[in-house]
Coordinates of C-alpha atoms (C1' of nucleotides) in Angstrom, one line a residue:
Chain A
M395 CA -64.5 81.9 -39.6
P396 CA -62.3 82.7 -36.6
P397 CA -58.6 82.5 -37.3
V398 CA -56.9 79.2 -36.4
V399 CA -54.8 79.9 -33.4
V400 CA -54.0 76.4 -32.3
P401 CA -52.4 73.9 -34.7
Q402 CA -54.8 71.0 -35.2
H403 CA -53.4 67.6 -34.7
S404 CA -56.0 65.0 -35.6
I405 CA -56.2 61.3 -35.0
L406 CA -58.3 59.4 -37.5
W407 CA -59.1 56.2 -35.7
F408 CA -60.0 53.4 -38.2
R409 CA -62.0 50.4 -36.9
K410 CA -64.5 49.4 -39.5
G411 CA -64.8 51.8 -42.4
L412 CA -61.5 50.7 -43.9
R413 CA -61.7 53.0 -46.9
L414 CA -61.0 56.5 -48.1
H415 CA -64.2 56.9 -50.2
D416 CA -67.3 58.1 -48.4
N417 CA -65.4 58.7 -45.2
P418 CA -66.8 61.7 -43.4
S419 CA -64.7 61.1 -40.4
L420 CA -61.6 61.5 -42.6
L421 CA -63.0 64.8 -43.9
A422 CA -63.7 66.0 -40.4
A423 CA -60.2 65.0 -39.3
I424 CA -58.4 66.9 -42.0
K425 CA -60.4 70.1 -41.7
G426 CA -57.9 72.8 -40.8
A427 CA -55.5 70.1 -39.6
T428 CA -51.7 70.6 -39.7
H429 CA -51.1 67.0 -38.9
L430 CA -53.1 63.9 -39.4
Y431 CA -52.4 60.6 -37.6
P432 CA -54.4 57.7 -39.3
V433 CA -54.4 54.9 -36.8
F434 CA -55.6 51.3 -36.6
I435 CA -55.3 49.5 -33.3
L436 CA -55.1 45.7 -33.2
D437 CA -57.0 44.9 -30.1
P438 CA -56.0 41.6 -28.5
W439 CA -59.6 41.3 -27.3
F440 CA -60.5 39.8 -30.6
L441 CA -57.2 38.6 -32.0
K442 CA -57.7 35.0 -31.0
P443 CA -58.2 32.1 -33.4
D444 CA -61.3 30.9 -31.5
V445 CA -62.9 34.3 -31.8
V446 CA -61.8 35.5 -35.2
G447 CA -60.9 32.8 -37.7
V448 CA -57.7 33.0 -39.8
N449 CA -59.6 33.9 -43.0
R450 CA -61.4 36.9 -41.5
L451 CA -58.2 38.1 -39.9
N452 CA -56.4 37.8 -43.2
F453 CA -59.1 39.8 -44.9
L454 CA -58.7 42.5 -42.2
L455 CA -54.9 42.5 -42.8
D456 CA -55.4 42.7 -46.6
S457 CA -57.7 45.7 -46.0
L458 CA -55.1 47.4 -43.7
T459 CA -52.3 46.9 -46.3
D460 CA -54.5 48.4 -49.0
L461 CA -55.5 51.3 -46.8
R462 CA -51.9 51.9 -45.9
S463 CA -50.8 52.2 -49.5
S464 CA -53.7 54.5 -50.4
L465 CA -52.8 56.7 -47.5
Q466 CA -49.1 56.6 -48.5
A467 CA -50.0 57.6 -52.0
R468 CA -51.5 60.7 -50.5
G469 CA -48.4 61.6 -48.4
S470 CA -49.8 60.0 -45.3
N471 CA -49.6 56.6 -43.8
L472 CA -51.5 54.1 -41.6
L473 CA -50.1 53.5 -38.2
V474 CA -51.0 50.0 -37.0
L475 CA -50.7 50.0 -33.3
R476 CA -51.3 47.1 -30.9
G477 CA -53.1 46.9 -27.5
N478 CA -56.3 47.8 -25.8
P479 CA -57.5 51.1 -27.5
Q480 CA -58.4 52.4 -24.1
E481 CA -54.7 52.4 -23.1
V482 CA -53.1 53.0 -26.5
L483 CA -55.1 56.1 -27.5
P484 CA -54.5 58.1 -24.4
R485 CA -50.8 57.4 -24.7
V486 CA -50.5 58.5 -28.3
W487 CA -52.7 61.5 -28.0
K488 CA -50.4 62.8 -25.3
D489 CA -47.3 62.0 -27.3
W490 CA -48.7 63.6 -30.4
N491 CA -50.3 66.7 -28.8
I492 CA -53.6 65.7 -30.3
T493 CA -56.5 68.2 -30.4
R494 CA -59.1 66.2 -32.3
L495 CA -60.1 62.5 -32.4
C496 CA -62.3 61.3 -35.3
F497 CA -63.9 57.9 -35.9
E498 CA -66.8 56.2 -37.6
A499 CA -69.8 55.6 -35.3
D500 CA -70.2 51.9 -34.3
T501 CA -73.5 50.6 -32.9
E502 CA -72.3 47.2 -31.6
D503 CA -72.2 46.6 -27.9
Y504 CA -68.5 46.1 -27.4
A505 CA -67.8 49.2 -29.5
K506 CA -70.4 51.4 -27.8
E507 CA -68.9 50.7 -24.4
R508 CA -65.3 51.2 -25.7
D509 CA -66.1 54.3 -27.6
G510 CA -68.0 55.8 -24.7
K511 CA -65.1 55.4 -22.4
I512 CA -62.6 56.8 -24.9
T513 CA -64.8 59.7 -25.7
A514 CA -65.1 60.6 -22.1
A515 CA -61.4 60.4 -21.5
A516 CA -60.6 62.4 -24.6
K517 CA -62.9 65.2 -23.6
E518 CA -61.4 65.2 -20.2
S519 CA -58.0 65.8 -21.9
G520 CA -59.5 68.7 -23.9
I521 CA -59.7 66.8 -27.1
E522 CA -62.5 67.4 -29.5
V523 CA -64.3 64.1 -30.5
I524 CA -66.1 63.7 -33.8
S525 CA -67.9 60.5 -34.7
C526 CA -69.8 60.2 -38.0
V527 CA -72.4 57.7 -39.3
S528 CA -71.1 56.0 -42.4
H529 CA -71.2 52.2 -41.7
T530 CA -75.0 52.2 -42.2
L531 CA -77.2 54.1 -44.6
Y532 CA -79.0 55.9 -41.8
N533 CA -78.4 56.7 -38.2
T534 CA -80.2 53.8 -36.5
R535 CA -81.7 56.2 -34.0
D536 CA -83.5 58.1 -36.8
V537 CA -85.1 54.9 -38.0
V538 CA -86.2 54.1 -34.5
A539 CA -87.6 57.5 -34.0
K540 CA -89.6 57.2 -37.2
N541 CA -91.0 53.9 -35.9
G542 CA -92.5 55.5 -32.8
G543 CA -89.3 55.0 -30.6
K544 CA -89.1 51.3 -31.1
A545 CA -87.0 49.2 -33.4
P546 CA -89.2 47.9 -36.2
L547 CA -89.5 44.1 -36.0
T548 CA -90.8 43.5 -39.5
Y549 CA -89.3 44.4 -42.8
K550 CA -92.5 46.2 -43.8
G551 CA -92.3 48.3 -40.7
F552 CA -88.7 49.1 -41.4
E553 CA -89.5 50.0 -45.0
K554 CA -92.2 52.4 -43.7
A555 CA -89.8 54.0 -41.3
I556 CA -87.1 54.6 -43.9
A557 CA -89.6 55.8 -46.5
A558 CA -90.5 58.5 -43.9
L559 CA -86.8 59.4 -43.6
G560 CA -86.3 59.7 -47.4
P561 CA -83.3 58.5 -49.3
P562 CA -80.0 58.1 -47.3
E563 CA -77.3 60.8 -47.5
P564 CA -75.2 60.5 -50.7
P565 CA -71.6 59.4 -50.2
A566 CA -69.3 62.0 -48.8
E567 CA -66.9 63.6 -51.3
D568 CA -63.5 62.0 -51.9
P569 CA -60.6 63.1 -49.8
P570 CA -58.0 65.4 -51.4
A571 CA -55.0 63.9 -53.3
K572 CA -52.7 65.3 -50.6
L573 CA -53.4 64.7 -46.9
P574 CA -51.8 66.5 -44.0
P575 CA -48.5 64.9 -42.9
I576 CA -47.8 62.8 -39.9
G577 CA -45.7 64.8 -37.4
A578 CA -42.1 63.9 -38.2
D579 CA -40.7 64.1 -34.7
S580 CA -43.6 62.3 -33.0
K581 CA -42.9 59.2 -31.0
G582 CA -44.1 55.8 -32.0
T583 CA -44.7 56.5 -35.7
D584 CA -41.7 54.9 -37.3
S585 CA -42.7 52.7 -40.2
E586 CA -41.0 49.6 -39.0
K587 CA -43.0 49.4 -35.8
T588 CA -46.3 50.4 -37.3
G589 CA -46.6 48.2 -40.3
V590 CA -49.3 45.5 -41.0
P591 CA -48.3 42.2 -39.4
S592 CA -48.9 38.8 -40.9
V593 CA -51.3 36.2 -39.4
R594 CA -48.3 34.3 -38.2
E595 CA -46.9 37.3 -36.4
L596 CA -50.2 37.6 -34.6
G597 CA -49.8 34.0 -33.3
Y598 CA -52.0 32.2 -35.8
P599 CA -50.7 28.8 -36.5
D600 CA -52.0 28.5 -40.1
E601 CA -52.1 30.7 -43.2
A602 CA -55.4 31.7 -44.7
S603 CA -57.1 29.1 -46.9
T604 CA -59.4 31.4 -49.0
D605 CA -59.3 33.3 -52.2
I606 CA -61.4 36.1 -50.9
K607 CA -59.3 39.2 -50.7
G608 CA -59.9 42.3 -48.6
G609 CA -59.3 46.0 -49.2
E610 CA -61.0 49.0 -50.6
T611 CA -59.3 48.6 -54.0
E612 CA -60.6 45.1 -54.3
A613 CA -64.1 46.2 -53.0
L614 CA -64.4 48.9 -55.6
A615 CA -63.2 46.6 -58.4
R616 CA -65.7 44.0 -57.3
L617 CA -68.5 46.5 -57.1
A618 CA -67.8 47.7 -60.6
E619 CA -67.5 44.2 -62.0
Q620 CA -70.7 42.9 -60.3
L621 CA -72.7 45.9 -61.3
S622 CA -71.5 45.9 -64.9
D623 CA -73.9 43.1 -65.7
K624 CA -76.9 45.4 -65.5
A625 CA -79.4 42.8 -66.7
W626 CA -78.3 40.5 -63.9
V627 CA -78.5 43.3 -61.3
A628 CA -82.0 44.2 -62.5
A629 CA -83.2 40.6 -62.4
F630 CA -81.6 39.6 -59.1
E631 CA -83.9 37.8 -56.7
K632 CA -82.3 36.3 -53.6
P633 CA -84.1 33.0 -53.3
K634 CA -83.3 32.1 -56.9
G635 CA -79.6 31.8 -56.7
D636 CA -77.7 28.5 -56.8
P637 CA -76.3 27.7 -53.4
T638 CA -74.0 25.0 -54.8
A639 CA -72.1 27.4 -57.1
F640 CA -68.7 27.9 -55.6
I641 CA -66.4 28.6 -58.6
K642 CA -68.5 31.7 -59.5
P643 CA -70.9 32.4 -56.6
A644 CA -74.5 33.3 -57.3
T645 CA -74.4 36.5 -55.3
T646 CA -72.0 39.5 -55.3
V647 CA -69.8 38.4 -52.3
L648 CA -69.6 42.1 -51.4
S649 CA -70.7 41.2 -47.9
P650 CA -67.1 41.0 -46.4
H651 CA -66.4 44.4 -47.9
L652 CA -69.5 45.8 -46.3
K653 CA -68.7 44.2 -43.0
F654 CA -65.3 45.9 -42.8
G655 CA -66.4 49.0 -44.5
C656 CA -64.0 48.5 -47.5
L657 CA -67.2 49.4 -49.4
S658 CA -69.6 52.1 -48.3
P659 CA -73.2 51.1 -48.1
R660 CA -74.1 54.5 -49.4
L661 CA -71.9 54.1 -52.4
F662 CA -73.4 50.7 -53.1
Y663 CA -76.9 52.2 -52.7
E664 CA -76.1 55.0 -55.2
A665 CA -74.5 52.5 -57.7
L666 CA -77.6 50.3 -57.5
Q667 CA -80.0 53.2 -58.0
R668 CA -78.0 54.2 -61.1
V669 CA -78.4 50.7 -62.6
Y670 CA -82.1 50.6 -61.7
S671 CA -82.7 54.0 -63.3
E672 CA -81.4 52.7 -66.6
K673 CA -83.7 49.7 -66.6
K674 CA -87.4 49.6 -67.4
E675 CA -88.0 46.8 -65.0
H676 CA -86.1 45.6 -62.0
S677 CA -86.6 43.5 -59.0
K678 CA -87.6 45.2 -55.7
P679 CA -86.9 44.8 -52.0
P680 CA -86.9 42.6 -50.1
V681 CA -85.5 40.2 -52.7
S682 CA -83.5 42.6 -54.9
L683 CA -79.9 43.5 -54.4
L684 CA -81.1 46.8 -52.9
G685 CA -83.3 44.7 -50.7
Q686 CA -80.3 42.8 -49.4
L687 CA -78.6 46.1 -48.4
L688 CA -81.8 47.1 -46.6
W689 CA -81.9 43.8 -44.7
R690 CA -78.4 44.7 -43.5
E691 CA -79.7 48.0 -42.3
F692 CA -82.8 46.4 -40.7
Y693 CA -80.6 44.1 -38.5
Y694 CA -78.3 47.0 -37.6
V695 CA -81.3 49.0 -36.4
V696 CA -82.8 46.1 -34.4
A697 CA -79.4 45.1 -32.9
A698 CA -78.6 48.6 -31.8
H699 CA -81.9 49.0 -30.0
T700 CA -82.7 45.7 -28.4
P701 CA -81.4 44.8 -25.0
N702 CA -79.6 41.4 -24.8
Y703 CA -79.9 41.1 -28.6
H704 CA -77.1 38.7 -28.7
R705 CA -78.5 36.0 -26.5
M706 CA -81.9 34.3 -25.8
E707 CA -82.1 35.0 -22.1
G708 CA -83.4 38.5 -21.3
N709 CA -83.9 39.2 -25.0
P710 CA -87.4 40.6 -25.4
I711 CA -87.7 39.8 -29.1
C712 CA -86.4 36.2 -28.8
K713 CA -88.6 33.2 -28.2
Q714 CA -87.5 31.4 -25.0
I715 CA -86.9 27.8 -26.2
P716 CA -85.4 25.0 -24.0
W717 CA -82.8 23.9 -26.6
D718 CA -80.9 20.7 -26.0
D719 CA -77.4 21.2 -24.7
N720 CA -76.0 18.4 -26.9
E721 CA -72.3 18.9 -27.3
D722 CA -71.9 15.9 -29.5
F723 CA -74.5 17.1 -32.0
Y724 CA -73.0 20.6 -32.0
R725 CA -69.4 19.3 -32.6
A726 CA -70.6 16.9 -35.3
W727 CA -72.4 19.8 -37.0
E728 CA -69.4 22.2 -36.7
E729 CA -66.9 19.6 -37.9
S730 CA -68.8 18.3 -40.9
R731 CA -69.6 14.9 -39.2
T732 CA -73.4 14.8 -39.5
G733 CA -73.4 12.2 -42.2
Y734 CA -75.5 14.5 -44.5
P735 CA -73.1 15.5 -47.3
W736 CA -75.1 18.6 -48.1
I737 CA -74.8 19.8 -44.5
D738 CA -71.2 18.6 -44.0
A739 CA -70.0 20.1 -47.3
I740 CA -71.4 23.5 -46.4
M741 CA -69.7 23.5 -43.1
A742 CA -66.4 22.5 -44.8
Q743 CA -66.8 25.3 -47.3
L744 CA -67.3 27.6 -44.3
R745 CA -64.1 26.5 -42.6
R746 CA -62.1 26.5 -45.7
T747 CA -63.2 29.6 -47.6
G748 CA -65.0 31.7 -45.0
W749 CA -68.1 32.1 -47.2
M750 CA -71.2 30.2 -48.2
H751 CA -74.3 31.0 -50.2
H752 CA -77.1 32.5 -48.2
L753 CA -79.4 29.5 -48.7
A754 CA -76.6 27.1 -47.7
R755 CA -76.4 29.1 -44.5
H756 CA -80.1 28.6 -44.0
C757 CA -79.9 24.9 -44.5
V758 CA -77.2 24.4 -41.9
A759 CA -78.7 26.8 -39.4
C760 CA -82.1 25.1 -39.6
F761 CA -80.5 21.7 -39.3
L762 CA -78.6 22.7 -36.1
T763 CA -81.6 24.3 -34.5
R764 CA -85.3 23.8 -35.1
G765 CA -84.9 21.4 -38.0
D766 CA -83.0 18.4 -36.7
L767 CA -80.5 18.7 -33.8
Y768 CA -82.4 21.2 -31.6
V769 CA -79.2 22.9 -30.4
S770 CA -79.3 26.5 -29.4
W771 CA -78.9 29.1 -32.2
E772 CA -76.3 30.9 -30.0
R773 CA -73.8 28.0 -30.5
G774 CA -74.3 28.1 -34.3
R775 CA -74.0 31.9 -34.3
D776 CA -70.7 31.6 -32.5
T777 CA -69.4 29.1 -35.1
F778 CA -70.4 31.4 -38.0
D779 CA -69.0 34.4 -36.2
R780 CA -65.7 32.7 -36.0
W781 CA -65.4 31.4 -39.5
L782 CA -67.4 33.7 -41.8
I783 CA -65.3 36.5 -43.3
D784 CA -68.4 38.6 -43.6
G785 CA -69.4 37.6 -40.0
D786 CA -71.1 40.8 -38.9
S787 CA -72.6 40.4 -35.4
S788 CA -75.8 42.3 -35.9
L789 CA -76.7 40.4 -39.1
N790 CA -75.4 37.1 -37.9
T791 CA -77.4 37.0 -34.7
G792 CA -80.5 38.3 -36.4
N793 CA -80.3 35.7 -39.1
W794 CA -79.8 32.9 -36.5
M795 CA -82.8 34.1 -34.6
W796 CA -84.7 34.1 -37.9
L797 CA -83.7 30.6 -39.0
S798 CA -84.3 29.1 -35.6
A799 CA -87.8 30.7 -35.5
S800 CA -86.8 32.6 -32.4
S801 CA -87.6 36.0 -33.8
F802 CA -88.9 37.7 -37.0
F803 CA -89.9 34.4 -38.6
Y804 CA -92.3 31.9 -36.9
Q805 CA -93.3 29.2 -39.4
Y806 CA -91.2 26.6 -37.6
F807 CA -93.0 23.8 -39.5
R808 CA -91.2 24.9 -42.7
V809 CA -88.1 22.8 -42.4
Y810 CA -85.3 22.6 -44.9
S811 CA -84.4 19.1 -46.1
P812 CA -80.8 18.2 -45.9
L813 CA -81.1 16.7 -49.3
T814 CA -83.3 18.8 -51.6
Y815 CA -81.0 21.7 -52.5
G816 CA -78.0 19.5 -53.3
K817 CA -80.1 17.2 -55.5
K818 CA -81.9 20.1 -57.2
Y819 CA -78.9 22.4 -58.0
D820 CA -76.1 19.9 -58.2
P821 CA -77.3 16.4 -59.2
E822 CA -73.7 15.4 -60.1
G823 CA -72.5 16.3 -56.7
K824 CA -69.6 18.5 -57.8
Y825 CA -70.0 20.7 -54.8
V826 CA -69.9 18.0 -52.2
K827 CA -67.0 16.2 -54.0
H828 CA -65.0 19.4 -53.9
F829 CA -65.5 20.1 -50.2
L830 CA -65.7 16.5 -49.0
P831 CA -63.1 14.7 -51.1
I832 CA -63.7 11.5 -49.1
L833 CA -66.9 11.1 -51.2
K834 CA -65.3 12.0 -54.5
D835 CA -65.7 8.6 -56.0
Y836 CA -69.3 8.1 -55.1
P837 CA -71.7 7.8 -58.1
A838 CA -74.0 10.7 -58.5
K839 CA -77.0 8.5 -57.6
Y840 CA -75.9 8.2 -54.0
I841 CA -73.9 11.4 -53.5
W842 CA -76.5 13.1 -51.4
E843 CA -77.5 10.0 -49.5
P844 CA -74.4 7.8 -49.4
W845 CA -75.8 5.6 -46.7
K846 CA -78.2 4.2 -49.3
A847 CA -75.4 2.9 -51.4
P848 CA -75.0 -0.9 -51.4
L849 CA -71.8 -2.0 -49.6
K850 CA -70.2 -2.9 -53.0
V851 CA -70.6 0.6 -54.2
Q852 CA -69.2 2.0 -50.9
E853 CA -66.2 -0.3 -51.3
D854 CA -65.6 0.7 -54.9
A855 CA -65.8 4.3 -53.9
G856 CA -63.3 3.7 -51.1
C857 CA -65.5 5.1 -48.4
I858 CA -67.5 2.9 -46.1
I859 CA -70.4 4.7 -44.4
G860 CA -70.1 4.5 -40.6
K861 CA -66.3 4.0 -40.9
D862 CA -64.8 6.5 -43.4
Y863 CA -67.7 8.8 -43.4
P864 CA -70.4 9.0 -40.7
A865 CA -73.8 7.5 -41.0
P866 CA -76.6 10.1 -40.6
I867 CA -76.5 11.5 -37.1
V868 CA -80.3 11.6 -37.0
D869 CA -83.1 10.4 -39.3
H870 CA -84.2 13.6 -40.8
D871 CA -87.9 12.6 -41.2
E872 CA -88.1 11.5 -37.6
A873 CA -86.0 14.3 -36.1
S874 CA -87.7 17.1 -38.0
K875 CA -91.2 15.8 -36.9
R876 CA -90.1 15.7 -33.3
C877 CA -88.5 19.1 -33.5
I878 CA -91.7 20.6 -34.9
Q879 CA -93.6 19.2 -31.9
R880 CA -91.1 20.5 -29.5
M881 CA -91.2 24.0 -31.2
K882 CA -95.0 23.9 -30.8
Q883 CA -94.7 23.1 -27.2
A884 CA -92.1 25.8 -26.7
Y885 CA -94.3 28.4 -28.4
D886 CA -97.2 27.4 -26.2
C887 CA -95.1 28.0 -23.1
Q888 CA -93.8 31.5 -23.9
P889 CA -93.9 33.8 -20.9
G890 CA -97.1 35.8 -20.9
K891 CA -98.9 33.4 -23.2
A892 CA -102.1 31.8 -21.9
A893 CA -102.1 28.1 -21.7
Q894 CA -103.9 26.5 -24.6
P895 CA -105.6 23.2 -23.6
V896 CA -106.9 22.7 -27.2
S897 CA -104.9 23.7 -30.3
K898 CA -106.4 26.5 -32.3
P899 CA -107.3 24.5 -35.4
A900 CA -109.0 21.9 -33.3
A901 CA -111.0 24.5 -31.5
K902 CA -112.0 26.1 -34.8
R903 CA -113.0 22.8 -36.2
L904 CA -115.2 21.9 -33.3
G905 CA -116.7 25.4 -33.2
R906 CA -117.6 25.6 -36.8
N907 CA -119.1 22.1 -36.9
M908 CA -121.2 22.6 -33.8
Q909 CA -122.3 26.3 -34.1
D910 CA -122.9 27.6 -37.5
G911 CA -124.3 26.3 -40.6
S912 CA -121.6 27.7 -42.9
P913 CA -120.4 25.5 -45.6
M914 CA -117.5 23.3 -44.6
S915 CA -114.2 24.3 -46.0
K916 CA -112.3 22.0 -48.4
R917 CA -110.1 21.0 -45.5
M918 CA -113.1 20.0 -43.4
K919 CA -114.5 17.8 -46.1
R920 CA -111.3 16.1 -46.4
S921 CA -110.6 15.6 -42.8
N922 CA -114.1 14.4 -42.1
Chain B
dA356 C1' -112.1 38.9 -33.6
dC357 C1' -110.3 38.2 -37.8
dA358 C1' -108.1 38.5 -42.3
dG359 C1' -103.9 39.1 -44.7
dG360 C1' -99.2 38.7 -45.2
dG361 C1' -94.7 36.9 -44.2
dT362 C1' -87.2 37.6 -48.7
dT363 C1' -86.2 32.0 -49.9
dG364 C1' -90.2 24.5 -47.4
dG365 C1' -91.3 19.9 -49.0
dT366 C1' -94.2 16.8 -51.5
dG367 C1' -96.8 15.2 -55.1
dG368 C1' -99.7 15.9 -58.9
dA369 C1' -101.1 18.0 -63.5
Chain C
dT1246 C1' -93.7 25.6 -63.9
dC1247 C1' -97.6 26.0 -61.4
dC1248 C1' -100.8 24.5 -58.1
dA1249 C1' -102.9 22.3 -53.6
dC1250 C1' -101.8 20.4 -49.6
dC1251 C1' -99.3 19.5 -45.2
dA1252 C1' -100.4 21.7 -40.4
dA1253 C1' -100.7 26.0 -38.7
dC1254 C1' -96.8 29.9 -36.7
dC1255 C1' -96.8 35.2 -35.4
dC1256 C1' -97.5 40.2 -36.2
dT1257 C1' -100.1 44.1 -38.1
dG1258 C1' -104.0 46.5 -39.2
dT1259 C1' -108.9 46.9 -39.2

DNA sequence: ACAGGGTTGGTGGA
DNA sequence: TCCACCAACCCTGT
């Protein structure tokens, strides 16, 4: 090792990865450093209520507060700065005589562009730049390389690629109890000006309306709590949860912590493996808890390596579908005015708490797009992106393409009913009564289909359908049949696909009947 | 060309 | 709780 001649002044730039555990960028930043400047920059680009909802912002601020006290406990601090990082960072690295800039790699479009520019500027100023992969289990490029240079488009393909890579790196070691100090005489580091603001101070009119709390401390406690029920972990299968459970959700609700990096995916992975190793039998991907973590990874890989991933146009993996540009339908869906209590309650839960069960997300996504309203998935994606605390753009866009049968999933004739799940899991209607209090006095018999209630019942419940609560915006049976037909048409008209004068089953039917003497299938017997 | 599979559909019947 | 059926998709691998 050559002797250190220049004092090392490092900036550790937090963006996601709001944690001290499994933080290789932190370890890189403190290596041989005399001074460490942990920084978070509030970028006005996303600090707008119509881009980031108040509940997600609040979660972020919680996380910063927690991170700040963890750093303070180690003799450091978190400096919360404001402005465009491309202006803020060059200013402070000059003020602080910075020699090294460290941050966690981020594969999202906005971040890639931002980080590319900042890296170039830093290098020009003679600053060493180190960026580490710790938001995902693997470097997405490695997964792509193992899949022949393309992003895998099926889970199976993805599984194959990561199997070839072997298990992910274990979490990085914990940072030392004492971190290098912040330079005392440096400009712009006084605690008053670099504290964590409130949502009001950032111009948000309302306080948060959710119980979901952010921060590494909270994340680790939640991880420990969720994984303490080992039988539950071992038995977990995603499609089997109760989407109407809202007091105690049917899933871990670790997703917001993974989104902001309060929880390391590699720590989660390791903790899951530990539980599985103690159990004789346990569920497996894709439905297991580990499977859920791998789905996250899958979408990160595809998002990072697909041009125009976040829109339909110019997106090579996305079906080109002429969705209706129906603003009224979209608004009604977003504002819980479809007249279907199941759909409207889910959207109310989204706006109020910033979280809904996975299957509930499926139901409203299907309803907005291919199931009923035939509105573009991009609109729904934007709504989720705004309100979901765990709104993570790679996953969110991927799931919307999935649910709208635009990519990954193509069985567009499997349509979710806007009644079934509510009736099945919550026959009493507790869920809908909680989130749509206007319906709280409806008898259970009509709670999922209030328009079927006789007028007398509506009056007694103090809620007239069509006046106090909307009548159904569409007839689901009619709308879904029509949507399926339109999807079929759209699929037939994909660019590069030959025109099909006769549908395949019809052609098959004709062909078999006329040409060979093979026994008719059951279906043939029935249809003839 | 074709079979098999695809994280999570709904309905109706045994 | 487990079928078959509805109408029938795409992608992957052979």
